[in-house]
Amino acid sequence: MNEKLIVNGLSFKPFLRIDEIRKQVARVAEEIRRDYEGKNPIFLCVLNGAFIFAADLYRELGMNETQIHFVKYSSYEGVSSTGKVKQLIGLNVDIEGQDVVIIEDIVDTGLTAVKMIEDLKAKNPASIRFATLLLKEESSKTGYVPDYIAFSIPPYFVIGYGLDLDGKARNLPEIYINCDEE
Ligand code: IMP
């Protein structure tokens, strides 16, 4: 893993290594498999940030009879939430009466998660659960706690493994954390 990185003038240092990420992805997959034994939930990957986590988690799950679909929400500009959550790509599959598992990269204020769950509930699914790679508990403005959490992290900006800074750095295989405030 490289040492410090500069992206858009901000400094980042290594935070979560690939072997730790793989271990926690496998743990979350095990929890989901156990909870949905004998069922075929629909997985919903939240673009853009969750695409790498969802790809790894979905393959790790090995639930061959299930489907994965994609929705797109946006609330961030640069390193902070605008507080306004926009749906950019909607759902094109019927989820009425189905179990749904949302796959998200990070829950920060919780506003995106709460808005998404509210939108999906209007479509009458049998159940909705939420899996997130990262949770910034201290940043919550909603008190929302996801059902499946790979890592709880401090309230600093992170990049890599799908997470971006203004569209950059999603390609980094491991997760880096902003260290300008140290
Ligand atoms: P929330 O609505 O504030 O919970 O924010 C959720 C969205 O904000 C995530 O899906 C990310 O796109 C973005 N986000 C929040 N924190 C970070 C971060 O540390 N790095 C990159 N994106 C973030």
Coordinates of C-alpha atoms and ligand atoms in Angstrom, one line a residue:
M1 CA 0.0 0.0 0.0
N2 CA 1.4 3.4 -1.0
E3 CA 2.1 6.0 1.7
K4 CA 0.5 9.5 1.7
L5 CA -1.5 10.6 -1.3
I6 CA -2.6 14.1 -2.4
V7 CA -6.0 14.4 -4.2
N8 CA -7.4 17.8 -5.1
G9 CA -4.9 19.4 -2.6
L10 CA -6.0 17.2 0.3
S11 CA -3.7 14.7 2.1
F12 CA -4.7 11.1 2.6
K13 CA -3.0 8.3 4.5
P14 CA -3.6 4.5 4.3
F15 CA -6.5 3.4 6.5
L16 CA -8.1 0.1 5.7
R17 CA -6.0 -2.6 4.0
I18 CA -7.3 -5.0 1.4
D19 CA -7.0 -8.0 3.6
E20 CA -9.1 -6.3 6.4
I21 CA -11.6 -5.3 3.7
R22 CA -11.9 -8.9 2.4
K23 CA -12.3 -10.2 5.9
Q24 CA -15.2 -7.9 6.8
V25 CA -16.8 -8.3 3.3
A26 CA -16.8 -12.1 4.0
R27 CA -18.3 -11.6 7.5
V28 CA -21.1 -9.4 6.2
A29 CA -21.8 -11.9 3.4
E30 CA -22.0 -14.7 6.0
E31 CA -24.5 -12.6 8.1
I32 CA -26.7 -12.0 5.0
R33 CA -26.6 -15.6 3.8
R34 CA -27.6 -16.7 7.3
D35 CA -30.5 -14.2 7.6
Y36 CA -31.9 -15.0 4.1
E37 CA -31.5 -18.7 4.1
G38 CA -34.2 -20.2 1.8
K39 CA -35.0 -16.7 0.4
N40 CA -34.0 -14.8 -2.7
P41 CA -33.7 -11.1 -1.8
I42 CA -33.2 -8.5 -4.5
F43 CA -29.9 -6.6 -4.0
L44 CA -29.8 -2.9 -4.8
C45 CA -26.4 -1.4 -5.4
V46 CA -26.3 2.4 -4.8
L47 CA -24.2 4.0 -7.6
N48 CA -21.6 5.3 -7.9
G49 CA -19.7 4.7 -4.7
A50 CA -20.9 1.1 -3.8
F51 CA -19.9 -0.5 -7.2
I52 CA -16.7 -2.1 -5.9
F53 CA -18.1 -3.2 -2.5
A54 CA -21.3 -4.5 -4.2
A55 CA -19.2 -6.5 -6.8
D56 CA -17.1 -8.1 -4.1
L57 CA -20.0 -8.7 -1.6
Y58 CA -22.3 -10.1 -4.3
R59 CA -19.7 -12.6 -5.5
E60 CA -18.8 -13.5 -2.0
L61 CA -22.5 -14.2 -1.2
G62 CA -22.7 -16.9 -3.9
M63 CA -26.6 -16.6 -3.9
N64 CA -27.0 -17.8 -7.5
E65 CA -30.8 -17.4 -7.6
T66 CA -30.8 -13.7 -6.6
Q67 CA -30.7 -10.6 -8.7
I68 CA -28.8 -7.3 -8.4
H69 CA -30.0 -4.0 -9.7
F70 CA -28.7 -0.4 -9.5
V71 CA -30.0 2.9 -8.3
K72 CA -28.1 6.2 -8.2
Y73 CA -28.4 8.9 -5.5
S74 CA -26.3 12.0 -4.9
S75 CA -25.9 14.4 -2.0
Y76 CA -22.2 15.2 -1.8
E77 CA -20.1 18.0 -3.3
G78 CA -16.4 17.8 -2.6
V79 CA -15.9 16.6 1.0
S80 CA -19.3 17.5 2.5
S81 CA -23.0 16.6 2.2
T82 CA -25.2 19.3 0.6
G83 CA -28.0 18.0 2.8
K84 CA -30.2 17.6 -0.3
V85 CA -30.5 14.0 -1.6
K86 CA -31.2 13.6 -5.3
Q87 CA -32.3 10.4 -7.1
L88 CA -30.4 10.4 -10.4
I89 CA -31.3 6.9 -11.6
G90 CA -34.4 5.1 -10.4
L91 CA -35.4 1.5 -10.0
N92 CA -36.6 -0.4 -13.1
V93 CA -37.6 -3.6 -11.4
D94 CA -40.8 -4.4 -9.5
I95 CA -40.0 -5.0 -5.8
E96 CA -43.6 -5.4 -4.5
G97 CA -43.7 -8.3 -2.1
Q98 CA -39.9 -8.9 -2.4
D99 CA -37.2 -8.8 0.2
V100 CA -34.7 -6.0 -0.6
V101 CA -31.1 -5.5 0.5
I102 CA -29.6 -2.1 -0.3
I103 CA -25.8 -2.1 -0.7
E104 CA -24.2 1.3 0.0
D105 CA -20.6 2.4 0.3
I106 CA -20.9 4.8 3.3
V107 CA -23.5 6.1 5.7
D108 CA -22.5 9.6 6.9
T109 CA -25.3 11.9 7.9
G110 CA -27.8 9.0 7.1
L111 CA -29.9 11.3 4.9
T112 CA -29.4 9.3 1.7
A113 CA -30.2 6.0 3.5
V114 CA -33.4 7.4 5.1
K115 CA -34.6 9.0 1.8
M116 CA -33.9 5.8 -0.2
I117 CA -35.7 3.6 2.3
E118 CA -38.7 6.0 2.3
D119 CA -38.8 5.9 -1.6
L120 CA -38.5 2.1 -1.6
K121 CA -41.2 1.5 1.1
A122 CA -43.7 3.3 -1.2
K123 CA -43.2 0.4 -3.6
N124 CA -44.4 -2.2 -1.0
P125 CA -41.5 -4.6 -0.7
A126 CA -41.9 -7.4 1.9
S127 CA -38.8 -6.1 3.8
I128 CA -35.9 -3.8 3.4
R129 CA -32.4 -4.2 5.0
F130 CA -29.4 -2.1 4.5
A131 CA -25.7 -3.2 4.1
T132 CA -23.0 -0.6 4.2
L133 CA -19.2 -0.9 3.8
L134 CA -18.6 2.1 6.2
L135 CA -20.6 3.9 8.9
K136 CA -19.5 7.3 10.3
E137 CA -21.5 7.0 13.5
E138 CA -20.5 10.4 14.8
S139 CA -21.7 12.2 11.7
S140 CA -25.2 10.9 11.9
K141 CA -28.0 13.5 11.7
T142 CA -30.7 10.9 11.6
G143 CA -29.7 8.3 14.1
Y144 CA -30.1 5.7 11.3
V145 CA -28.1 2.5 12.0
P146 CA -27.7 0.1 9.0
D147 CA -28.5 -3.7 9.4
Y148 CA -25.1 -4.8 8.1
I149 CA -21.9 -2.8 8.7
A150 CA -18.4 -3.8 7.5
F151 CA -16.6 -1.0 9.4
S152 CA -17.5 1.8 11.8
I153 CA -15.1 4.7 11.1
P154 CA -14.3 8.1 12.6
P155 CA -15.9 11.2 10.9
Y156 CA -13.1 12.0 8.4
F157 CA -13.3 11.9 4.7
V158 CA -12.2 8.6 3.0
I159 CA -11.4 7.6 -0.5
G160 CA -10.7 4.5 -2.5
Y161 CA -12.4 1.1 -3.0
G162 CA -15.1 2.9 -4.9
L163 CA -15.3 6.0 -2.7
D164 CA -14.4 9.3 -4.5
L165 CA -13.3 12.9 -4.0
D166 CA -15.1 14.8 -6.7
G167 CA -15.1 11.7 -8.9
K168 CA -11.4 10.9 -8.3
A169 CA -9.6 8.1 -6.5
R170 CA -12.4 5.4 -6.8
N171 CA -9.8 3.1 -8.4
L172 CA -7.6 2.8 -5.3
P173 CA -7.7 -0.8 -4.1
E174 CA -7.6 0.1 -0.4
I175 CA -9.2 2.9 1.7
Y176 CA -7.4 6.1 2.5
I177 CA -8.4 8.7 5.2
N178 CA -8.0 12.5 5.1
C179 CA -5.2 13.5 7.5
D180 CA -5.2 17.3 7.1
E181 CA -6.7 17.8 10.5
E182 CA -4.0 15.9 12.4
Ligands
IMP1 P1 -25.2 10.7 3.7 O1 -26.4 11.0 3.0 O2 -24.6 12.0 4.4 O3 -25.2 9.5 4.7 O4 -24.0 10.4 2.7 C1 -24.0 9.3 1.9 C2 -23.2 9.5 0.6 O5 -22.2 10.6 0.8 C3 -22.4 8.3 0.3 O6 -23.1 7.4 -0.5 C4 -21.2 8.9 -0.4 O7 -21.4 9.0 -1.7 C5 -21.0 10.2 0.2 N1 -19.9 10.2 1.3 C6 -20.1 10.4 2.6 N2 -18.9 10.4 3.3 C7 -18.0 10.2 2.3 C8 -16.5 10.0 2.4 O8 -15.9 10.0 3.5 N3 -15.9 9.7 1.2 C9 -16.6 9.7 0.0 N4 -17.9 9.8 -0.1 C10 -18.6 10.1 1.1

